[in-house]
């Protein structure tokens, strides 16, 4: 039987099921307001017709109450709108669960980019040995980060998981009961989560999803590509930021870091224990049951009686398993060998650490800390630094920092930040002692722009009684200027004898993080992505010159505006001028649950990442080289786009518009993350202090998605005006990298809906500014359609487009309520009079953030 097209599979298994189960959901009697579920479809219809008739959100809401409610009081109106918000949040969850359940049907689990496809393609091309050689050294590392848009409490995550299962089994009675439970379960957090709370939420994914999916992938590669032989390479590493990411988060303490590391160790031991119990049910012969029993007891004691039990080492566990394996093979015809090998592989991959806990801090904080350390240690006569250190030139300071070592006691430091920073470095050593070196061995310096930034962190590490540190120092180049000088910074470091000695001890490997949050916020969409590409080329060249293997760690989170979108396509397009031995990415917010939330989606997306690396290396490497003309075109597009974005950012209404017309200030009130929404405590809004999450998220809530397209249209139009649009067409045809950028920008445009905020064009203060954004949107949309030859956006991804459209349709009433409330707040603030309902409308805006964040899936 012929396989249905993907869009048909989506419509049948997602859209139709959502319509059925949603009709059940909205009739469930779980609130005290009569007929909320009946009224919501009516309100949604009023919204759709209203926008078609170019009505404002205020007119739409008022029309609804006039048409369907009998002269309600303000309180009755507010109560119903809040109920609508609650319903819509849960409709999004229902759609998520249905889409997750249908994932293996809608997506071809053996299709392009999957392991089976990779193996068969390599066999067909006679490249199986090259594939094996590459897999012996290639790695991927998804790193789960503590960004504040993965807000579901554990109770809701559990319901989503159970709904997924019930939907797969078509258990209508169970689905109905779970929907009723969902309707009664609170989403909103009365208090902000602590960093430890965030860590526990994300460890749920390690325990329940990654542990199993990663093991399945590794087993397949070992059995089907390497024919059962032992692989030295662990292939998939996991990184973890909650509890270690201190950048801008004063609530992350050393105690938190150590507590999270302990929780990671305990969780992976529990998983090993569960697998050991399953093994004991199968391996019941010879003396092997007793040998497994000893390991089982040791695991149990180490997570349950951790304080009193004799510590179990990774070597003891692995040697015990290998001893059982040898006897299985030699004496028992390898009976249940695959089940045993599965556990051996997991122990190899996850160790006693589960995920590597990275420590991150801002270079500006480091500079202040080092200044305090110099001052205090000189007062105490410890002799670490010369008395005139502060007056030395930068080059002389670097020379001092290159040679400083010591055993600095953090308790001698009076400054809280200085003491906490030094304690965090000692915490790395403590974690390595309990969880192994892989437990924590990376120190990331955000906002890194100079050699001094790196050497200050390097010196502080060596001051912690660590002359030969077993930790990698990772500079994070974020802004466009930082990216441009990154290769000069690294060449100076490679030329520094002390730093080069450190690299030799670390296997001549240097990890460099690029882009992350501030790249697009600083330079706009095209320049941020092209700037990262150019920086990678320059860093690859300079690293090869010094025989250093450079590893790139990308802050790719999810949103196209931050380099996300179709991540796998992006990595498959890089070409031979960029080092490709590892793919390391951050995964954050809703992208964790949408891409890695179930066993199927996690396995599929991890395989796609592995496939992207293989494709770039074995199949498309040379084809992805930029021609000279295409490179010039790409550079010119980036330059024009950058200048367009910088001019836009410099507009006198840019920050006021975000502050007064968007949801920006409400992110801090939403209790969805432990970290403050700004780096400083200043009451005034400063662009430099603004974090990317609320920045990108505010544009998403407005349905304007500026970071994903602004400047693209203007850059393309320059070529159209000169009659040279064929150069853009040649670039599009000749560069997979540019095609990936275009596709991701199209996604941003697809998620935009300017009719929602069209009322702003009549605003005396901000109308002209709204028109600037809208004009760039229309221009970009027109020219991207012209470039691709499509009749509509995302024409080449009908199922992806359909998913977006359904999600946007679900939250349309919620967005309407949000804009209605924002307009009320704006009018009250402009009147200058205190209003009794101001707090109600502010709460309405805050509560409406959640559903839209989750529906967008990669919006922040």
GROMACS .gro file of N, CA, C and O in nm, residues 99-178:
model
  320
   99UNK      N    1  -0.009   1.575   1.880
   99UNK     CA    2   0.100   1.582   1.783
   99UNK      C    3   0.215   1.490   1.824
   99UNK      O    4   0.275   1.423   1.739
  100UNK      N    5   0.242   1.485   1.955
  100UNK     CA    6   0.347   1.395   2.003
  100UNK      C    7   0.311   1.249   1.977
  100UNK      O    8   0.394   1.168   1.935
  101UNK      N    9   0.185   1.215   2.004
  101UNK     CA   10   0.141   1.076   1.984
  101UNK      C   11   0.150   1.035   1.838
  101UNK      O   12   0.178   0.918   1.806
  102UNK      N   13   0.126   1.130   1.748
  102UNK     CA   14   0.127   1.099   1.604
  102UNK      C   15   0.266   1.112   1.543
  102UNK      O   16   0.282   1.086   1.423
  103UNK      N   17   0.365   1.150   1.623
  103UNK     CA   18   0.498   1.180   1.568
  103UNK      C   19   0.554   1.069   1.480
  103UNK      O   20   0.598   1.095   1.366
  104UNK      N   21   0.554   0.942   1.526
  104UNK     CA   22   0.615   0.837   1.442
  104UNK      C   23   0.534   0.804   1.317
  104UNK      O   24   0.585   0.741   1.225
  105UNK      N   25   0.408   0.849   1.312
  105UNK     CA   26   0.326   0.825   1.193
  105UNK      C   27   0.347   0.937   1.092
  105UNK      O   28   0.365   0.914   0.973
  106UNK      N   29   0.347   1.061   1.142
  106UNK     CA   30   0.362   1.177   1.054
  106UNK      C   31   0.504   1.185   0.999
  106UNK      O   32   0.527   1.216   0.882
  107UNK      N   33   0.603   1.156   1.084
  107UNK     CA   34   0.743   1.161   1.041
  107UNK      C   35   0.791   1.022   1.004
  107UNK      O   36   0.758   0.924   1.070
  108UNK      N   37   0.871   1.015   0.900
  108UNK     CA   38   0.925   0.886   0.855
  108UNK      C   39   1.045   0.851   0.943
  108UNK      O   40   1.153   0.908   0.928
  109UNK      N   41   1.026   0.759   1.037
  109UNK     CA   42   1.130   0.726   1.135
  109UNK      C   43   1.249   0.653   1.071
  109UNK      O   44   1.352   0.635   1.135
  110UNK      N   45   1.234   0.610   0.946
  110UNK     CA   46   1.346   0.549   0.874
  110UNK      C   47   1.386   0.632   0.752
  110UNK      O   48   1.460   0.584   0.665
  111UNK      N   49   1.335   0.755   0.745
  111UNK     CA   50   1.358   0.838   0.626
  111UNK      C   51   1.491   0.909   0.629
  111UNK      O   52   1.579   0.879   0.710
  112UNK      N   53   1.506   1.007   0.540
  112UNK     CA   54   1.632   1.078   0.522
  112UNK      C   55   1.682   1.136   0.654
  112UNK      O   56   1.608   1.196   0.730
  113UNK      N   57   1.812   1.117   0.680
  113UNK     CA   58   1.872   1.170   0.801
  113UNK      C   59   1.867   1.076   0.919
  113UNK      O   60   1.934   1.098   1.019
  114UNK      N   61   1.788   0.966   0.909
  114UNK     CA   62   1.783   0.870   1.019
  114UNK      C   63   1.898   0.770   1.003
  114UNK      O   64   1.960   0.760   0.897
  115UNK      N   65   1.923   0.694   1.108
  115UNK     CA   66   2.038   0.602   1.106
  115UNK      C   67   2.025   0.496   0.996
  115UNK      O   68   2.123   0.463   0.929
  116UNK      N   69   1.905   0.443   0.981
  116UNK     CA   70   1.887   0.341   0.878
  116UNK      C   71   1.917   0.400   0.740
  116UNK      O   72   1.985   0.337   0.658
  117UNK      N   73   1.867   0.520   0.715
  117UNK     CA   74   1.891   0.586   0.586
  117UNK      C   75   2.040   0.615   0.566
  117UNK      O   76   2.094   0.593   0.458
  118UNK      N   77   2.106   0.662   0.674
  118UNK     CA   78   2.250   0.692   0.666
  118UNK      C   79   2.329   0.567   0.628
  118UNK      O   80   2.416   0.569   0.541
  119UNK      N   81   2.297   0.456   0.697
  119UNK     CA   82   2.370   0.331   0.672
  119UNK      C   83   2.347   0.283   0.529
  119UNK      O   84   2.441   0.246   0.457
  120UNK      N   85   2.221   0.283   0.485
  120UNK     CA   86   2.190   0.232   0.351
  120UNK      C   87   2.251   0.318   0.242
  120UNK      O   88   2.300   0.268   0.140
  121UNK      N   89   2.253   0.449   0.264
  121UNK     CA   90   2.312   0.540   0.165
  121UNK      C   91   2.463   0.518   0.157
  121UNK      O   92   2.521   0.516   0.048
  122UNK      N   93   2.526   0.500   0.274
  122UNK     CA   94   2.670   0.476   0.276
  122UNK      C   95   2.704   0.344   0.206
  122UNK      O   96   2.802   0.334   0.132
  123UNK      N   97   2.622   0.243   0.230
  123UNK     CA   98   2.644   0.113   0.165
  123UNK      C   99   2.632   0.126   0.013
  123UNK      O  100   2.714   0.074  -0.063
  124UNK      N  101   2.528   0.198  -0.029
  124UNK     CA  102   2.503   0.212  -0.173
  124UNK      C  103   2.617   0.286  -0.243
  124UNK      O  104   2.648   0.259  -0.359
  125UNK      N  105   2.681   0.378  -0.171
  125UNK     CA  106   2.789   0.457  -0.231
  125UNK      C  107   2.927   0.398  -0.203
  125UNK      O  108   3.029   0.458  -0.237
  126UNK      N  109   2.930   0.282  -0.137
  126UNK     CA  110   3.058   0.221  -0.103
  126UNK      C  111   3.137   0.300   0.000
  126UNK      O  112   3.259   0.300   0.002
  127UNK      N  113   3.064   0.370   0.090
  127UNK     CA  114   3.129   0.457   0.189
  127UNK      C  115   3.113   0.406   0.332
  127UNK      O  116   3.128   0.482   0.427
  128UNK      N  117   3.085   0.277   0.348
  128UNK     CA  118   3.059   0.225   0.482
  128UNK      C  119   3.181   0.240   0.574
  128UNK      O  120   3.167   0.275   0.692
  129UNK      N  121   3.299   0.213   0.521
  129UNK     CA  122   3.420   0.227   0.604
  129UNK      C  123   3.444   0.373   0.642
  129UNK      O  124   3.486   0.402   0.754
  130UNK      N  125   3.419   0.466   0.546
  130UNK     CA  126   3.433   0.608   0.577
  130UNK      C  127   3.332   0.650   0.684
  130UNK      O  128   3.363   0.728   0.775
  131UNK      N  129   3.211   0.595   0.675
  131UNK     CA  130   3.109   0.624   0.776
  131UNK      C  131   3.154   0.576   0.913
  131UNK      O  132   3.144   0.649   1.013
  132UNK      N  133   3.206   0.454   0.919
  132UNK     CA  134   3.251   0.400   1.047
  132UNK      C  135   3.366   0.482   1.104
  132UNK      O  136   3.370   0.510   1.224
  133UNK      N  137   3.458   0.522   1.018
  133UNK     CA  138   3.572   0.603   1.063
  133UNK      C  139   3.524   0.736   1.121
  133UNK      O  140   3.574   0.783   1.223
  134UNK      N  141   3.425   0.796   1.055
  134UNK     CA  142   3.373   0.924   1.103
  134UNK      C  143   3.301   0.907   1.236
  134UNK      O  144   3.317   0.987   1.329
  135UNK      N  145   3.223   0.799   1.250
  135UNK     CA  146   3.149   0.776   1.374
  135UNK      C  147   3.241   0.740   1.489
  135UNK      O  148   3.200   0.748   1.606
  136UNK      N  149   3.363   0.699   1.460
  136UNK     CA  150   3.459   0.671   1.568
  136UNK      C  151   3.508   0.798   1.635
  136UNK      O  152   3.562   0.795   1.746
  137UNK      N  153   3.491   0.914   1.567
  137UNK     CA  154   3.541   1.040   1.625
  137UNK      C  155   3.436   1.150   1.637
  137UNK      O  156   3.455   1.248   1.707
  138UNK      N  157   3.322   1.133   1.569
  138UNK     CA  158   3.219   1.237   1.568
  138UNK      C  159   3.133   1.229   1.694
  138UNK      O  160   3.106   1.122   1.746
  139UNK      N  161   3.091   1.346   1.745
  139UNK     CA  162   3.001   1.350   1.862
  139UNK      C  163   2.896   1.458   1.843
  139UNK      O  164   2.920   1.557   1.773
  140UNK      N  165   2.782   1.438   1.908
  140UNK     CA  166   2.687   1.548   1.922
  140UNK      C  167   2.664   1.572   2.071
  140UNK      O  168   2.674   1.479   2.153
  141UNK      N  169   2.639   1.698   2.105
  141UNK     CA  170   2.613   1.731   2.246
  141UNK      C  171   2.498   1.831   2.255
  141UNK      O  172   2.518   1.951   2.242
  142UNK      N  173   2.375   1.783   2.276
  142UNK     CA  174   2.268   1.876   2.310
  142UNK      C  175   2.284   1.917   2.457
  142UNK      O  176   2.306   1.831   2.543
  143UNK      N  177   2.274   2.046   2.483
  143UNK     CA  178   2.289   2.098   2.618
  143UNK      C  179   2.159   2.164   2.661
  143UNK      O  180   2.115   2.262   2.600
  144UNK      N  181   2.096   2.109   2.764
  144UNK     CA  182   1.970   2.164   2.812
  144UNK      C  183   1.999   2.287   2.898
  144UNK      O  184   2.081   2.282   2.990
  145UNK      N  185   1.934   2.397   2.865
  145UNK     CA  186   1.965   2.522   2.936
  145UNK      C  187   1.848   2.568   3.021
  145UNK      O  188   1.734   2.527   3.001
  146UNK      N  189   1.878   2.658   3.111
  146UNK     CA  190   1.781   2.701   3.213
  146UNK      C  191   1.698   2.819   3.168
  146UNK      O  192   1.668   2.906   3.247
  147UNK      N  193   1.662   2.826   3.041
  147UNK     CA  194   1.587   2.942   2.995
  147UNK      C  195   1.441   2.932   3.038
  147UNK      O  196   1.383   2.824   3.039
  148UNK      N  197   1.381   3.047   3.070
  148UNK     CA  198   1.255   3.047   3.145
  148UNK      C  199   1.130   3.033   3.061
  148UNK      O  200   1.031   3.098   3.089
  149UNK      N  201   1.131   2.953   2.957
  149UNK     CA  202   1.008   2.935   2.883
  149UNK      C  203   0.962   2.790   2.882
  149UNK      O  204   0.869   2.755   2.811
  150UNK      N  205   1.029   2.705   2.958
  150UNK     CA  206   0.979   2.569   2.979
  150UNK      C  207   0.910   2.573   3.115
  150UNK      O  208   0.970   2.540   3.217
  151UNK      N  209   0.786   2.616   3.116
  151UNK     CA  210   0.726   2.654   3.243
  151UNK      C  211   0.631   2.551   3.300
  151UNK      O  212   0.580   2.568   3.409
  152UNK      N  213   0.599   2.442   3.229
  152UNK     CA  214   0.501   2.347   3.281
  152UNK      C  215   0.549   2.286   3.412
  152UNK      O  216   0.660   2.235   3.421
  153UNK      N  217   0.465   2.287   3.513
  153UNK     CA  218   0.501   2.216   3.636
  153UNK      C  219   0.499   2.065   3.611
  153UNK      O  220   0.440   2.017   3.513
  154UNK      N  221   0.562   1.991   3.700
  154UNK     CA  222   0.572   1.846   3.683
  154UNK      C  223   0.438   1.777   3.671
  154UNK      O  224   0.424   1.678   3.598
  155UNK      N  225   0.337   1.829   3.742
  155UNK     CA  226   0.203   1.768   3.735
  155UNK      C  227   0.149   1.772   3.592
  155UNK      O  228   0.090   1.675   3.544
  156UNK      N  229   0.171   1.885   3.522
  156UNK     CA  230   0.121   1.899   3.385
  156UNK      C  231   0.203   1.811   3.290
  156UNK      O  232   0.148   1.749   3.199
  157UNK      N  233   0.336   1.805   3.312
  157UNK     CA  234   0.419   1.719   3.229
  157UNK      C  235   0.371   1.574   3.238
  157UNK      O  236   0.367   1.502   3.139
  158UNK      N  237   0.333   1.533   3.359
  158UNK     CA  238   0.283   1.397   3.377
  158UNK      C  239   0.154   1.373   3.300
  158UNK      O  240   0.135   1.267   3.239
  159UNK      N  241   0.064   1.473   3.301
  159UNK     CA  242  -0.063   1.460   3.228
  159UNK      C  243  -0.036   1.451   3.078
  159UNK      O  244  -0.097   1.370   3.007
  160UNK      N  245   0.056   1.536   3.029
  160UNK     CA  246   0.091   1.533   2.886
  160UNK      C  247   0.141   1.394   2.847
  160UNK      O  248   0.102   1.337   2.744
  161UNK      N  249   0.229   1.339   2.931
  161UNK     CA  250   0.285   1.205   2.904
  161UNK      C  251   0.174   1.100   2.898
  161UNK      O  252   0.169   1.015   2.808
  162UNK      N  253   0.083   1.106   2.997
  162UNK     CA  254  -0.026   1.006   3.002
  162UNK      C  255  -0.125   1.025   2.888
  162UNK      O  256  -0.178   0.928   2.834
  163UNK      N  257  -0.149   1.151   2.850
  163UNK     CA  258  -0.238   1.180   2.736
  163UNK      C  259  -0.180   1.122   2.608
  163UNK      O  260  -0.251   1.063   2.526
  164UNK      N  261  -0.050   1.141   2.590
  164UNK     CA  262   0.021   1.087   2.474
  164UNK      C  263  -0.006   0.937   2.462
  164UNK      O  264  -0.046   0.886   2.357
  165UNK      N  265   0.013   0.866   2.575
  165UNK     CA  266  -0.007   0.721   2.575
  165UNK      C  267  -0.153   0.684   2.546
  165UNK      O  268  -0.181   0.596   2.464
  166UNK      N  269  -0.246   0.754   2.611
  166UNK     CA  270  -0.388   0.723   2.593
  166UNK      C  271  -0.432   0.749   2.449
  166UNK      O  272  -0.513   0.674   2.393
  167UNK      N  273  -0.379   0.855   2.388
  167UNK     CA  274  -0.415   0.888   2.249
  167UNK      C  275  -0.362   0.782   2.153
  167UNK      O  276  -0.431   0.739   2.060
  168UNK      N  277  -0.241   0.734   2.178
  168UNK     CA  278  -0.184   0.628   2.094
  168UNK      C  279  -0.270   0.501   2.102
  168UNK      O  280  -0.283   0.426   2.006
  169UNK      N  281  -0.325   0.478   2.223
  169UNK     CA  282  -0.405   0.357   2.244
  169UNK      C  283  -0.554   0.378   2.212
  169UNK      O  284  -0.634   0.286   2.227
  170UNK      N  285  -0.589   0.502   2.171
  170UNK     CA  286  -0.730   0.536   2.142
  170UNK      C  287  -0.822   0.500   2.259
  170UNK      O  288  -0.935   0.452   2.240
  171UNK      N  289  -0.774   0.523   2.381
  171UNK     CA  290  -0.852   0.494   2.501
  171UNK      C  291  -0.936   0.617   2.535
  171UNK      O  292  -0.894   0.704   2.613
  172UNK      N  293  -1.056   0.625   2.477
  172UNK     CA  294  -1.136   0.747   2.488
  172UNK      C  295  -1.177   0.778   2.632
  172UNK      O  296  -1.184   0.894   2.672
  173UNK      N  297  -1.205   0.673   2.711
  173UNK     CA  298  -1.246   0.696   2.850
  173UNK      C  299  -1.131   0.757   2.931
  173UNK      O  300  -1.151   0.852   3.008
  174UNK      N  301  -1.012   0.702   2.910
  174UNK     CA  302  -0.896   0.754   2.983
  174UNK      C  303  -0.864   0.897   2.937
  174UNK      O  304  -0.830   0.983   3.018
  175UNK      N  305  -0.877   0.923   2.806
  175UNK     CA  306  -0.852   1.056   2.752
  175UNK      C  307  -0.947   1.157   2.817
  175UNK      O  308  -0.906   1.266   2.859
  176UNK      N  309  -1.074   1.119   2.828
  176UNK     CA  310  -1.174   1.210   2.887
  176UNK      C  311  -1.140   1.242   3.031
  176UNK      O  312  -1.146   1.358   3.074
  177UNK      N  313  -1.097   1.143   3.107
  177UNK     CA  314  -1.062   1.165   3.248
  177UNK      C  315  -0.936   1.251   3.260
  177UNK      O  316  -0.927   1.337   3.347
  178UNK      N  317  -0.841   1.226   3.171
  178UNK     CA  318  -0.717   1.307   3.175
  178UNK      C  319  -0.746   1.452   3.135
  178UNK      O  320  -0.685   1.544   3.190
   0.00000   0.00000   0.00000
